[in-house]
Amino acid sequence: MTTNSHAYRAALIHSIADPAKVGTEASYEYFEDGLLIVRDGKVQAAGDAQALLADLPPGTPVTEYENALLCPGFIDTHIHYPQTGMIASYGEQLLDWLNNYTFPTEQHFSDPEHAGKVADIFLDELTRNGTTTALVFGTVHPESVDAFFSKAEQRNLRMIAGKVMMDRNAPDYLTDTAQSSYEDSKALIERWHGKGRLHYAVTPRFAPTSSDEQLTMAGQLLKEYPDLYMHTHLSENKQEIEWVKELFPERSGYLDVYDHHELLGKRSVFAHGVHLCDSECQRLAETESAIAFCPTSNLFLGSGLFDLPKLEAENVKVGLGTDVGAGTSFSILQTLNEAYKIMQLQGEKLNPFKSLYLATLGGAEALCLEDKIGSFATGNEADFVVLDYNSTPLMEYRMQQASSIEERLFVMMMLGDDRAIRETFAMGNSVYRR
């Protein structure tokens, strides 16, 4: 009997709510002997293997994984694909780093062949690290976005990306104009937004590199296409914040620059938000805008320590971002390792179930995609990862000492990296196998 269903058996965990809102115990479901049933690329059921196997249609293949944990695919809410080749560039803070490393690297992405080659390497790294959805910066060149979406479409990955809008305070070889950025973005939106699993994000790089006219055009695009995303940077570095004040003296603060141009909303994601005041947090919450917490890049560039409890208290949506190339790893596990340390430096704890939430369902909620990805809810797309408890000799030995799923999760997040990813699935199809 032929069937288009497939079942996967191992320990299984997924987030069902934010621990900050419902408490730790009510925030997740865990099955020591779990079963995930996938049909036509969607989750048909997830739960206790013994209970679900009884009703499994005859002939349904069952793949069993030993010493493994099934969880939803990781979601990266802020990353730059053109910066793949300049990850680990030495010695600068944000503004010098942009001028000395980022801009020279990005100039090559007017070449579609180069852009396609880097997009392949980038998507290979994402899936090798268990990431199945990302919110991605291109460059100012439309070719960079065409190349990225074309490669993501071939792999049937749910990806969000956009062309950088940047008409000032950058090298001539990387600037557009307010009008050309609007026209180029519009053409890309018509070509790619909503095609398969792809979405478009209006992407002004950050306030200092866009004129008022260009930010107005960005807002115009969001009015014309209400289901677009908006993706930019906010309050990453103190020097940057002072620069914004000089460039926009009529605005009350950094966030107000974007707010004035109507760029806040439920699909707006602002990377970093390290130095936000109370009123900015409240405004983000009011508009249902989200922040991408980028621990490895905040530490690498010396930007500061992200105050997660403050944003939780204000009810601001928060996802997790690797922010490659200022971020130093494509691995969401390694990113959670750094996030834990950032909390420790502020006298706070990051519970492993909160970490799981940030990496999966929290990212989905930040992107308004929780009805499609981020958990094993019935009908969701079957994007998932198989984590290997024995991926390294140290991990294997440490796991033998672990007595609970909470401890095993924490060990995975502290010691895990790309080696811990045994297999990655997108829409029920294996897109990476170690």
PDB file of C-alpha atoms in Angstrom, residues 66-67 388-402 408 411-412 415-416 419-420 422 434:
ATOM      1  CA  GLU A  66      18.390   6.574  18.863  1.00  0.00           C
ATOM      2  CA  ASN A  67      19.805   9.053  21.403  1.00  0.00           C
ATOM      3  CA  ASP A 388      21.990  14.129  18.396  1.00  0.00           C
ATOM      4  CA  TYR A 389      22.612  13.619  22.125  1.00  0.00           C
ATOM      5  CA  ASN A 390      25.885  11.815  21.297  1.00  0.00           C
ATOM      6  CA  SER A 391      27.254  14.255  18.726  1.00  0.00           C
ATOM      7  CA  THR A 392      30.644  14.623  20.442  1.00  0.00           C
ATOM      8  CA  PRO A 393      32.445  12.458  23.036  1.00  0.00           C
ATOM      9  CA  LEU A 394      32.008  15.192  25.663  1.00  0.00           C
ATOM     10  CA  MET A 395      28.315  15.654  24.858  1.00  0.00           C
ATOM     11  CA  GLU A 396      27.752  11.879  25.036  1.00  0.00           C
ATOM     12  CA  TYR A 397      29.487  11.657  28.414  1.00  0.00           C
ATOM     13  CA  ARG A 398      27.719  14.721  29.820  1.00  0.00           C
ATOM     14  CA  MET A 399      24.303  13.461  28.679  1.00  0.00           C
ATOM     15  CA  GLN A 400      24.867  10.275  30.694  1.00  0.00           C
ATOM     16  CA  GLN A 401      24.858  12.457  33.822  1.00  0.00           C
ATOM     17  CA  ALA A 402      21.677  14.333  32.840  1.00  0.00           C
ATOM     18  CA  ARG A 408      19.529  17.647  28.521  1.00  0.00           C
ATOM     19  CA  VAL A 411      23.584  20.720  27.875  1.00  0.00           C
ATOM     20  CA  MET A 412      22.600  20.697  24.184  1.00  0.00           C
ATOM     21  CA  LEU A 415      27.842  22.188  24.226  1.00  0.00           C
ATOM     22  CA  GLY A 416      25.969  21.860  20.934  1.00  0.00           C
ATOM     23  CA  ARG A 419      27.756  18.650  14.913  1.00  0.00           C
ATOM     24  CA  ALA A 420      24.622  18.182  17.046  1.00  0.00           C
ATOM     25  CA  ARG A 422      21.818  14.862  12.714  1.00  0.00           C
ATOM     26  CA  ARG A 434      25.095  14.593   8.650  1.00  0.00           C
TER      27      ARG A 434
END
